[in-house]
Coordinates of C-alpha atoms in Angstrom, one line a residue:
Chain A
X1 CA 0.0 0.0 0.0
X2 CA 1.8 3.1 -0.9
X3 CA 2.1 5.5 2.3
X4 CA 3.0 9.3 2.3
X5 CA 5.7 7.8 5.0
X6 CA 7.2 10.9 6.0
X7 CA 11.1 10.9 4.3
X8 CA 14.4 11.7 6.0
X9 CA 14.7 15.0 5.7
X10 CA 10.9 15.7 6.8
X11 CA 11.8 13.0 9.9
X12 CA 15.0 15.3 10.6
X13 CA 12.8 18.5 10.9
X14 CA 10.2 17.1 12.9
X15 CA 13.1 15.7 15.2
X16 CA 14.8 18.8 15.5
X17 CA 11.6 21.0 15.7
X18 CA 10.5 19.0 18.8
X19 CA 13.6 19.2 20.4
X20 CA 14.5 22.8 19.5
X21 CA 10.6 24.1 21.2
X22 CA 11.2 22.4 23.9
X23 CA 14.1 23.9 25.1
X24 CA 13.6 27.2 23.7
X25 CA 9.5 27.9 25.0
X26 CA 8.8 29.6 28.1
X27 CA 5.6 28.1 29.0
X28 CA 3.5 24.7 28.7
X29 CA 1.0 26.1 26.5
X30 CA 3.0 27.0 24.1
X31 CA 5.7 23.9 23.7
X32 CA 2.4 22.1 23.3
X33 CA 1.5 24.5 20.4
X34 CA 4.4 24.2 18.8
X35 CA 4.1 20.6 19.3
X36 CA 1.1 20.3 16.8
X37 CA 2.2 23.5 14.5
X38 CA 5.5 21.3 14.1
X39 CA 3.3 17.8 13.2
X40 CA 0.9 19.7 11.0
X41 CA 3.5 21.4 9.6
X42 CA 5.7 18.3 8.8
X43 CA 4.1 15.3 7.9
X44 CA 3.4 15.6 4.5
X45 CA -0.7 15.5 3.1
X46 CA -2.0 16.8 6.6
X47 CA -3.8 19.6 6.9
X48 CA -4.3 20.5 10.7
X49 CA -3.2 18.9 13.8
X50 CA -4.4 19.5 17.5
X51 CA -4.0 17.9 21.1
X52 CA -6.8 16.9 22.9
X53 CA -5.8 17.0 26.5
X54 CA -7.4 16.5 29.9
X55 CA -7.7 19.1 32.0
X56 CA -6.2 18.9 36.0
X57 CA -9.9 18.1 37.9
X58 CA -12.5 17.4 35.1
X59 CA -13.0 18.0 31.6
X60 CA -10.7 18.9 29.1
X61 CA -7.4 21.5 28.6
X62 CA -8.4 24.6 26.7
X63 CA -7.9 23.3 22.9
X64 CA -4.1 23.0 21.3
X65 CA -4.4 23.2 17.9
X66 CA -2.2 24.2 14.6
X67 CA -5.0 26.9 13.2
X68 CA -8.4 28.9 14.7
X69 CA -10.9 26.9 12.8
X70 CA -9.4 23.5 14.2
X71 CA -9.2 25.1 17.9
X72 CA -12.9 25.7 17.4
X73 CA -13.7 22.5 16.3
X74 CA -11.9 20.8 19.1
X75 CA -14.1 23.3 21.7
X76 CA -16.8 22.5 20.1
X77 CA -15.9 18.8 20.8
X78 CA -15.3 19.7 24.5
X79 CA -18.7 21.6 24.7
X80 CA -20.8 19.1 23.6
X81 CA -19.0 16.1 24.8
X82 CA -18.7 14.4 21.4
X83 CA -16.7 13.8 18.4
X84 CA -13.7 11.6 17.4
X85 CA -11.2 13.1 19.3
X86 CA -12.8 12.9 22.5
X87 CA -13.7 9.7 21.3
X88 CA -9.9 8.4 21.0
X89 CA -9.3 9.6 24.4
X90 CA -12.3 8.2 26.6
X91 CA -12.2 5.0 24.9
X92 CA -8.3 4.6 24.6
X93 CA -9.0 3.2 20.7
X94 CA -8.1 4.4 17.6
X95 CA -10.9 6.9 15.5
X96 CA -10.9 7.3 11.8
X97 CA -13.4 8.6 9.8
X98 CA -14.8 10.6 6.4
X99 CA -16.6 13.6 7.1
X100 CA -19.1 14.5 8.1
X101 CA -20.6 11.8 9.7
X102 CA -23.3 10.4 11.0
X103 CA -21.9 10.1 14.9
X104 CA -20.9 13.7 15.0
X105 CA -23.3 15.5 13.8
X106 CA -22.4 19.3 15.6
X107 CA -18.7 18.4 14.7
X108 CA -19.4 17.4 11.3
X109 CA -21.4 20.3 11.0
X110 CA -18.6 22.5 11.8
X111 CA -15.5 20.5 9.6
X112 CA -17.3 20.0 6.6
X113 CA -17.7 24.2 7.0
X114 CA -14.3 24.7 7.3
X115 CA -13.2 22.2 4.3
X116 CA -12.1 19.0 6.8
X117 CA -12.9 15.9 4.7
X118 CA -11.3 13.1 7.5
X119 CA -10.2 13.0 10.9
X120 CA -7.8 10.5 12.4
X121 CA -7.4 10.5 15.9
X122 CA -5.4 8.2 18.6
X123 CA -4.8 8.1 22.2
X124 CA -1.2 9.2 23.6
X125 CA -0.3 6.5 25.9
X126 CA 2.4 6.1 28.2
X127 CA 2.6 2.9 30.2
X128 CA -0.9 2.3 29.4
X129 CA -2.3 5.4 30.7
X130 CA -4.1 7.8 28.2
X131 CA -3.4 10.8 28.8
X132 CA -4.6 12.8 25.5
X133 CA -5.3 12.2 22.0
X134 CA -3.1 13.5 18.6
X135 CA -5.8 14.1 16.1
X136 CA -5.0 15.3 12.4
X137 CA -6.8 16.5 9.7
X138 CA -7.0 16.5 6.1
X139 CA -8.7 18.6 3.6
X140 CA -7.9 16.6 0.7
X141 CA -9.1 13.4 0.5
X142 CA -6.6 12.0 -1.8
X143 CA -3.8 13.1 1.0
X144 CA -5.5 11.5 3.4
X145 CA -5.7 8.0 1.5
X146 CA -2.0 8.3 1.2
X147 CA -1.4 8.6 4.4
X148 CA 0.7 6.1 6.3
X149 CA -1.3 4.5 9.4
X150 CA 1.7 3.2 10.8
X151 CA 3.6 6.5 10.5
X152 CA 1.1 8.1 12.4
X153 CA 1.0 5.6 15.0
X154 CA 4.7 5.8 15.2
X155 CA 3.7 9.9 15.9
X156 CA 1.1 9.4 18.3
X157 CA 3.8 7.2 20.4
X158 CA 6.8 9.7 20.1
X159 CA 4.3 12.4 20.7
X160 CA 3.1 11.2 23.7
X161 CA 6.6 10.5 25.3
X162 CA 7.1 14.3 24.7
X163 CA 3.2 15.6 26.0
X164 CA 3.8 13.1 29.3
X165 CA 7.5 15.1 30.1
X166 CA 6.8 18.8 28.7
X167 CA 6.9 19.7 32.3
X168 CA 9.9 18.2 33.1
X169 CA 11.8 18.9 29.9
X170 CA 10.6 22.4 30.1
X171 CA 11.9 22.7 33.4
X172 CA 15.0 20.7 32.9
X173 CA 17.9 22.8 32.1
X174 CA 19.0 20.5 29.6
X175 CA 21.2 21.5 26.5
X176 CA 19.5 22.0 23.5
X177 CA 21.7 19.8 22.0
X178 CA 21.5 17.2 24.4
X179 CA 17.6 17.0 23.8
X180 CA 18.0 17.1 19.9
X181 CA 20.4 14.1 19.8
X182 CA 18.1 11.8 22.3
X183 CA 15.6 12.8 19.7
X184 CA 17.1 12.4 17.0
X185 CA 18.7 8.7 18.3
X186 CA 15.2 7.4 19.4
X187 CA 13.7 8.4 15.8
X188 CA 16.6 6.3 14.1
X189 CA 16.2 3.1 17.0
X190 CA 12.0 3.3 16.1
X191 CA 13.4 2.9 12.3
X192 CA 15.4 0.4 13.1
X193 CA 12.7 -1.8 15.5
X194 CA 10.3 -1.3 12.1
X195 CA 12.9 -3.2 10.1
X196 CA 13.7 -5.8 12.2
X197 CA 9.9 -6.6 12.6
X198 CA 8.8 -6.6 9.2
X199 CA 12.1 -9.0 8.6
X200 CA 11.6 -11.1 11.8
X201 CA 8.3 -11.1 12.6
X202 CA 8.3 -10.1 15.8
X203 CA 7.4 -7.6 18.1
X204 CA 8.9 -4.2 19.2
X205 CA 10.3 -5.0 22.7
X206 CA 11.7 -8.2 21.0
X207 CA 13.4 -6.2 18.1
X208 CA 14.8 -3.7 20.9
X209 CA 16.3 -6.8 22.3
X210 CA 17.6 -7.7 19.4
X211 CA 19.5 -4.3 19.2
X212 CA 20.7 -4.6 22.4
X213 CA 22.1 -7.9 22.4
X214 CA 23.8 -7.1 19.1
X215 CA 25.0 -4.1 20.6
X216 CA 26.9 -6.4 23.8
X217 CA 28.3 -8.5 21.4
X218 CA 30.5 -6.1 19.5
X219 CA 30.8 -3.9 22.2
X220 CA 28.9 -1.0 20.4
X221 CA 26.6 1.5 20.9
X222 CA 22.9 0.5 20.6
X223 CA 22.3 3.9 18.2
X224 CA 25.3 2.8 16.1
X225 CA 23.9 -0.9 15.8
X226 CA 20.4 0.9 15.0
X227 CA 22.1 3.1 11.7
X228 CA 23.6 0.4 10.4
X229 CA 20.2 -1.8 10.2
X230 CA 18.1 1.3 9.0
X231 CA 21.2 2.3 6.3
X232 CA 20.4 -2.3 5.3
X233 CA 17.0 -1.8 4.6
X234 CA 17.6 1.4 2.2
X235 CA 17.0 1.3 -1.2
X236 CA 20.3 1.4 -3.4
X237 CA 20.5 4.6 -5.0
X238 CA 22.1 2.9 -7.9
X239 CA 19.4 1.0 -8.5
X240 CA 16.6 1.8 -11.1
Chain B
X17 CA 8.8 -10.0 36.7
X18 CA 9.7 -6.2 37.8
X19 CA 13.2 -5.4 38.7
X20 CA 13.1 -4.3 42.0
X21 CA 16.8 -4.2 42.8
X22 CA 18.4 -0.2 41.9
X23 CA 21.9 -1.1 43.2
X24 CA 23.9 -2.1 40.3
X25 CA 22.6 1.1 38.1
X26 CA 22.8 3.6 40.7
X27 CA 26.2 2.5 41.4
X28 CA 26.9 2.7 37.5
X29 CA 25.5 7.0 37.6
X30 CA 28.0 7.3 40.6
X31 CA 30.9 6.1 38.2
X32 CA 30.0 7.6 35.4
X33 CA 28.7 10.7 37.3
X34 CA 25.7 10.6 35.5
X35 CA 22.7 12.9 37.1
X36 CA 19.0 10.8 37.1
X37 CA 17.9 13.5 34.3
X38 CA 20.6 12.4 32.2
X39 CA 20.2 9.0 32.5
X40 CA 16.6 9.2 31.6
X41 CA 17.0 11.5 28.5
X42 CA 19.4 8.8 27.4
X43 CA 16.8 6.0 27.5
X44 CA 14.5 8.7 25.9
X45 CA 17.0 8.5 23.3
X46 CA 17.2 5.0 22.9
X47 CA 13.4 4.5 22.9
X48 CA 12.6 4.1 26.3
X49 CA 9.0 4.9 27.7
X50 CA 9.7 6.1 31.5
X51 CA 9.0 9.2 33.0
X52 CA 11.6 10.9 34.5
X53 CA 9.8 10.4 38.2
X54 CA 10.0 6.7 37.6
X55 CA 13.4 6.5 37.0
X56 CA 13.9 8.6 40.0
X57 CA 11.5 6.3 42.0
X58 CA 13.0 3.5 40.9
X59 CA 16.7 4.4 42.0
X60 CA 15.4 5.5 45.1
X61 CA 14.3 2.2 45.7
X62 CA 10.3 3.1 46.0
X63 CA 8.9 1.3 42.9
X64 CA 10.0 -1.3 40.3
X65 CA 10.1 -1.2 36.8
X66 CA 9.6 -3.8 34.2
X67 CA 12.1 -6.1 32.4
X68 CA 12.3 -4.2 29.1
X69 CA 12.3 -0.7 30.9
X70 CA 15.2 -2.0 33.0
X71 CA 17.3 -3.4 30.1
X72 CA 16.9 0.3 28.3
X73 CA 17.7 2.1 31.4
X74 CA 20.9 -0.4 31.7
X75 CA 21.7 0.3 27.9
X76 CA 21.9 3.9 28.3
X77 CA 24.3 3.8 30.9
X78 CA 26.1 0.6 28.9
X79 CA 26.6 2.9 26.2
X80 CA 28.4 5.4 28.2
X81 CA 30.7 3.2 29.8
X82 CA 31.5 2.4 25.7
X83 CA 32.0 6.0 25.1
X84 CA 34.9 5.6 28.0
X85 CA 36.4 2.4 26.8
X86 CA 34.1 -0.1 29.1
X87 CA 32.4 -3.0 27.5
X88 CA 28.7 -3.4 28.7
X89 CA 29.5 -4.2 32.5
X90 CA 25.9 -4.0 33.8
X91 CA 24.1 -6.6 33.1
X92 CA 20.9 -7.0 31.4
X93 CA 17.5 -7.8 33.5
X94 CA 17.7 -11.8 32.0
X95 CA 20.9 -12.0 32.9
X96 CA 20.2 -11.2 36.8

């Protein structure tokens, strides 16, 4: 199935982005902003991108989105207690869908106004815990079809890492170098774990393993194990 | 089965004078899903962590003691 799997150079920039706002912005709201102006703005084919977050006692975190239509939609969403991203997050599952849509009708109402055609939505889990939904947005439907499902999972599971520590790495006087490279080295070991399972059949934790005992046995670092698969499964640029 | 026991790794940040922080953006690097509280809690000896979180924790710290000429000294969580 061909997939609008976003390339190197767009992987690099999202890398970078994410690591660059995180050191660099003042307050919560705003790294989380950036967050989905930086996913909207990278992946290629989407339109919009928001964060549907929980908010400290009930309810849900004013709306985090990548434009002013989409932050309306999402409040919209909050107001009335329905639509696919508050879906993906109360039910922990997965929601895709054409729009509009029969189960939304308010939401639909309003995206089909302001030219969304699909929604894809997923809860950000750490350890099993929700604690949010990535939901993105396309206009054009043709995009959408293109789009990669498993490179949007492979988003919704970075993204999450980085919405469950935004305090912390806010706070955290790290380098801005040191956060770009743990980015950068945990985008190339997801690559890696991807080629090892579609080779191998197995899982992800198994495919880390993999990597790691690799990595003992030649006395290497896991990162530089990780290139070295990623650079296997690469198409020769010879080739025609 | 969790790993309960912190001793060998926080004996490995005290060699390689490694903060907790540090550690954990490591295993962020590598691919690792812990907060930074749990790796805190975890090295404090209040909460253990699970096999596969161990073994990235361990390989962050492995790979430093490569950067300094050691070869993988801690062990992994199946070789306890």
């Amino acid at each position: 199935m061909p997939g609008a799997v976003p390339d190197e150079a767009e992987e690099d920039e999202l890398s970078l982005g994410l690591a660059g706002l995180l050191f660099a912005q003042q307050t919560l709201e705003s790294a989380l902003e950036a967050v989905v102006d930086i996913v909207a703005g990278t992946l290629p084919g989407v339109d919009g991108a928001s964060l549907t977050l929980p908010a400290q006692e009930s309810g849900f975190r004013p709306p985090v989105a990548s434009s002013a239509p989409l932050r309306a939609l999402d409040d919209l969403q909050y107001r009335s207690g329905r639509g696919p991203c508050v879906e993906a997050f109360t039910t922990a599952r997965e929601v895709g869908s054409e729009l509009p849509s029969d189960r939304w009708p308010e939401f639909s109402s309003l995206a089909s106004g302001i030219g969304i055609l699909r929604v894809w939505s997923s809860p950000l889990r750490v350890r099993g815990e929700t604690g949010g939904a990535l939901n993105l947005f396309w206009a054009d439907e043709a995009a959408a079809a293109r789009f990669s499902i498993e490179a949007a999972r492979v988003l919704a599971a970075q993204t999450a890492v980085v919405v469950a520590n935004a305090h912390e790495l806010a706070d955290a006087k790290f380098h801005n170098a040191q956060l770009r490279h743990a980015l950068e080295t945990r985008t190339v070991i997801g690559q890696a774990q991807g080629v090892l399972m579609t080779r191998q059949g197995i899982d992800a934790p198994t495919a880390f393993d993999v990597l790691r005992r690799a990595s003992q046995r030649t006395n290497r670092k896991l990162h530089d194990i990780a290139a070295d698969v990623v650079a296997s499964a690469a198409p020769d640029p010879t080739e025609t | 089965m969790p790993v309960t026991d912190p001793g060998p790794l926080a004996a490995a940040l005290t060699v390689l004078g490694l903060t907790v922080e540090q550690l954990w953006l490591d295993s962020l690097g590598l691919g690792g899903n812990l907060e930074v509280a749990d790796v805190r809690d975890f090295l404090t000896g209040n909460k253990g962590i699970a096999e596969l979180d161990y073994d990235v924790l361990v390989q962050a710290a492995n790979d430093r003691f490569v950067d300094i000429g050691g070869d993988h000294p801690l062990a992994y969580a199946d070789e306890l």
